[in-house]
C-alpha positions as MATLAB code, in Angstrom:
seq = 'PAEISKSVFAHIPIVGDARNILQSLTVAIKKLLEKQEMADRGSWSAQIEEWKKKCPLSYRQGDTIKPEYVVEQIYELTKDRETVMTTGVGQNQMWAAQYYKVTKPRTFISSGGLGTMGFGLPAAIGAQFGRPDALVFDIDGDGSFQMVSQDLATAVYNKLPINIAIMNNGYLGMVRQWQELFYKRRYSQVDLAVGTPDFVKLAEAYGAKGLRACHPDEVRSVLGEAIATDGPVVIDFLVEREENVFPMVAPGAPISQMIGGEEE';
ca = [
       9.192    8.089  -28.947;
      10.452    4.614  -28.060;
       8.150    4.633  -25.013;
       5.001    5.181  -27.094;
       2.822    2.046  -27.007;
       5.690    0.049  -25.489;
       3.570   -1.599  -22.791;
       0.095   -0.140  -23.338;
      -1.355    0.981  -26.676;
      -1.549    4.779  -26.868;
      -4.712    6.015  -28.556;
      -3.329    9.577  -28.578;
       0.481    9.480  -28.614;
       2.160   12.762  -27.663;
       5.874   13.479  -27.991;
       7.335   16.797  -26.887;
       8.457   19.000  -24.029;
       6.461   17.980  -20.941;
       6.046   21.560  -19.696;
       4.585   22.801  -22.983;
       2.400   19.734  -23.419;
       0.934   19.916  -19.917;
       0.228   23.637  -20.241;
      -1.573   23.095  -23.546;
      -3.424   20.084  -22.165;
      -4.614   22.090  -19.150;
      -6.047   24.787  -21.423;
      -7.778   22.189  -23.613;
      -9.340   20.392  -20.634;
     -10.618   23.670  -19.168;
     -12.353   24.433  -22.459;
     -13.994   21.007  -22.471;
     -15.157   21.472  -18.882;
     -16.635   24.872  -19.720;
     -18.539   23.340  -22.634;
     -19.437   20.257  -20.578;
     -18.124   18.059  -23.369;
     -16.259   15.520  -21.254;
     -16.658   11.921  -22.371;
     -19.306    9.761  -20.723;
     -17.444    7.067  -18.797;
     -20.544    5.253  -17.590;
     -20.135    2.249  -19.883;
     -16.433    1.939  -19.026;
     -17.142    2.087  -15.286;
     -19.815   -0.592  -15.722;
     -17.326   -2.775  -17.588;
     -14.806   -2.449  -14.758;
     -17.423   -3.427  -12.178;
     -18.350   -6.455  -14.280;
     -14.713   -7.556  -14.392;
     -14.398   -7.119  -10.626;
     -17.401   -9.385  -10.068;
     -16.148  -11.956  -12.552;
     -12.566  -11.999  -11.235;
     -12.639  -10.835   -7.598;
      -9.539  -10.586   -5.460;
      -9.145  -13.613   -3.213;
      -6.769  -15.323   -0.808;
      -6.698  -18.484    1.285;
      -6.973  -17.900    5.019;
      -5.167  -20.412    7.198;
      -3.647  -20.694   10.659;
      -1.205  -17.866    9.975;
      -2.146  -14.242    9.431;
      -2.618  -13.268    5.813;
      -1.679   -9.646    5.073;
      -4.777   -9.286    2.916;
      -6.885  -10.145    5.958;
      -5.152   -7.476    8.037;
      -5.940   -4.797    5.455;
      -9.551   -5.972    5.226;
      -9.931   -5.690    8.985;
      -8.351   -2.237    9.044;
     -10.929   -1.183    6.466;
     -13.829   -2.709    8.401;
     -12.790   -0.936   11.600;
     -12.161    2.443    9.974;
     -14.674    2.728    7.107;
     -17.131    4.793    9.150;
     -14.485    7.285   10.268;
     -12.503   10.026    8.586;
      -9.390    8.003    7.811;
      -6.169    8.734    5.946;
      -4.135    5.759    4.768;
      -0.434    5.870    3.920;
       1.793    3.008    2.796;
       5.374    1.933    2.561;
       6.632    0.426   -0.693;
       6.507   -3.225   -1.661;
       3.941   -5.983   -1.247;
       2.362   -4.125    1.693;
       1.618   -1.198   -0.608;
      -0.108   -3.402   -3.162;
      -2.199   -5.265   -0.603;
      -3.284   -1.907    0.804;
      -4.309   -0.687   -2.649;
      -6.215   -3.895   -3.349;
      -8.043   -4.493   -0.085;
      -8.551   -1.039    1.420;
     -11.601    0.417   -0.327;
     -10.800    4.086   -0.831;
     -13.930    6.199   -1.350;
     -12.662    9.758   -0.919;
      -9.880   11.756   -2.586;
      -6.703   12.627   -0.681;
      -7.177    9.770    1.792;
      -4.767    7.216    0.266;
      -1.198    8.510    0.165;
       1.375    6.242   -1.439;
       4.640    6.512   -3.339;
       3.263    4.979   -6.562;
       5.710    4.165   -9.304;
       8.579    6.014   -7.655;
       8.934    3.146   -5.206;
      10.363    5.132   -2.300;
      10.824    2.622    0.522;
      10.363    4.272    3.901;
       7.642    6.606    2.623;
       4.810    5.397    4.865;
       5.803    6.615    8.342;
       6.840   10.197    7.480;
       3.790   10.470    5.216;
       1.581    9.392    8.131;
       3.208   12.002   10.365;
       2.550   14.684    7.764;
      -1.016   13.493    7.241;
      -1.724   13.650   10.975;
      -0.371   17.200   11.171;
      -2.487   18.160    8.167;
      -5.608   16.322    9.369;
      -5.390   16.397   13.183;
      -8.947   15.081   13.597;
      -8.511   12.153   11.194;
      -7.572    8.577   12.030;
      -4.230    7.925   10.319;
      -2.885    4.468    9.431;
       0.421    3.543    7.851;
       0.362    0.084    6.264;
       4.027   -0.819    6.048;
       6.498   -3.648    5.604;
       9.259   -4.710    7.960;
      11.893   -3.673    5.429;
      10.330   -0.359    4.463;
       9.598    0.631    8.066;
      13.180    0.042    9.206;
      14.459    2.664    6.791;
      12.761    5.429    8.788;
      11.882    3.856   12.141;
      13.736    6.672   13.918;
      10.884    8.969   12.852;
       8.936    7.409   15.718;
      10.741    9.981   17.860;
       8.957   12.756   15.947;
       5.577   11.077   16.371;
       6.122   10.566   20.104;
       7.464   14.079   20.679;
       4.412   15.593   18.994;
       1.960   13.109   20.555;
       0.609   12.090   17.155;
      -1.920    9.212   17.380;
      -0.753    7.481   14.202;
      -1.083    3.724   13.774;
       1.728    1.827   12.041;
       0.625   -1.624   10.873;
       3.722   -3.636    9.935;
       3.269   -6.668    7.677;
       6.198   -8.563    9.149;
       7.096  -11.485    6.898;
      10.822  -11.414    7.580;
      11.628  -10.662    3.948;
      12.026   -7.892    1.453;
       8.827   -9.378    0.112;
       8.525   -7.907   -3.359;
      12.123   -8.734   -4.251;
      11.720  -12.235   -2.794;
       8.592  -12.754   -4.919;
      10.492  -11.811   -8.072;
      13.314  -14.164   -7.153;
      10.815  -16.958   -6.528;
       8.934  -16.535   -9.801;
      11.717  -15.537  -12.188;
      14.957  -16.816  -10.619;
      13.931  -20.304   -9.434;
      13.925  -19.344   -5.738;
      17.599  -18.416   -5.744;
      17.076  -15.964   -2.923;
      19.738  -13.332   -2.431;
      19.860  -10.488    0.122;
      16.136  -10.631    0.925;
      15.926  -12.544    4.225;
      15.317  -10.227    7.190;
      14.550  -12.950    9.736;
      17.939  -12.460   11.409;
      18.860   -8.978   12.573;
      15.396   -7.428   12.464;
      14.538   -5.770   15.788;
      11.609   -6.662   18.008;
       9.171   -4.005   16.787;
       7.189   -3.983   20.035;
      10.324   -3.307   22.077;
      11.499   -0.768   19.501;
       8.225    1.147   19.812;
       8.447    1.087   23.598;
      12.056    2.288   23.476;
      10.852    5.415   21.693;
       7.974    5.879   24.131;
       5.291    4.646   21.732;
       2.946    1.724   22.267;
       3.881   -1.636   20.777;
       1.401   -4.415   19.989;
       1.712   -7.761   18.247;
      -0.651  -10.228   16.570;
       0.541  -13.779   15.878;
      -2.762  -15.438   14.940;
      -5.747  -14.379   12.799;
      -8.003  -14.384   15.869;
      -5.889  -11.618   17.418;
      -6.028   -9.173   14.511;
      -9.284   -7.343   15.265;
      -8.687   -6.995   18.994;
      -5.165   -5.654   18.473;
      -6.415   -3.170   15.883;
      -9.188   -2.062   18.224;
      -6.694   -1.460   21.018;
      -4.453    0.526   18.687;
      -7.283    2.738   17.435;
      -8.355    3.463   21.013;
      -4.840    4.546   22.019;
      -4.134    8.275   22.287;
      -0.631    8.283   20.873;
       1.552    6.546   18.285;
       1.187    2.771   18.047;
       3.306    0.191   16.234;
       1.476   -3.057   15.448;
       3.645   -6.032   14.528;
       1.604   -8.474   12.423;
       3.474  -11.759   11.984;
       2.111  -12.630    8.556;
       2.550  -15.553    6.166;
       6.224  -15.427    5.179;
       5.958  -16.303    1.488;
       2.576  -14.842    0.602;
       2.665  -13.384   -2.903;
       0.712  -10.473   -4.309;
      -1.014  -10.727   -7.681;
      -1.536   -9.727  -10.423;
       1.939   -8.775  -11.557;
       3.712   -8.208  -14.858;
       6.813  -10.247  -15.669;
       9.999   -8.428  -16.698;
       9.711   -7.238  -20.293;
       6.194   -8.613  -20.720;
       3.136   -6.568  -21.768;
       0.211   -5.997  -19.430;
      -1.888   -8.372  -21.554;
       0.357  -11.210  -20.327;
       0.266  -10.418  -16.611;
       0.430  -13.218  -14.063;
      -2.931  -13.524  -12.366;
      -2.229  -15.768   -9.401;
      -0.634  -18.868   -7.976;
      -2.571  -21.196  -10.277;
      -0.719  -19.654  -13.224;
];
């Protein structure tokens, strides 16, 4: 009961055994579907579109690669193909959700609120097995990818043409962002600049292809080369080190007080 309306107001609060509740809810929804009495969400969808136009996502492009730009270019180069997108966990996951425009169900596979770092690569392998004719991309972070990088051996052994796009900022980015905003930049245990392997050489050591982009002008050509490769590819994008992802909710704060961007 303590969770009811804690962060978001609950119009219909339900407290009880989850199994019984979900079974009853399933029966109730089926009855509504049979009677075609589902609520009209047209006005709500229109409101969301209005908000998106009024407050669009944005970022400042400079001389270094912005991770948002990488995701945008992945979308532009894959939007006309059957594509399945997986993600790691952290800032990379959020940029993927914000800037990759998903239009079909079961094509964006991510470890939502569970926050399982290392999810992206094995999920991409599974997606490629399940959809052998689809183009599969894993948008990952340098920290998340290193937790399961040995799974490259599985991708190489099975000749799976997955593409692993690593947003390499040399940090555990989401934790660093929290420490910047809420702990006055007292960074602790988040810097990966020392000790992180050369991802191109790591890919080649496993028998995969390794590519790298260091400048915004290189992003599209590197992505094009990766997509054209018949086999697993690791793409090391050297992105802006301290790029933050917004909006976000501060610890203990309600959603109505979320932080919208750097100007706040």
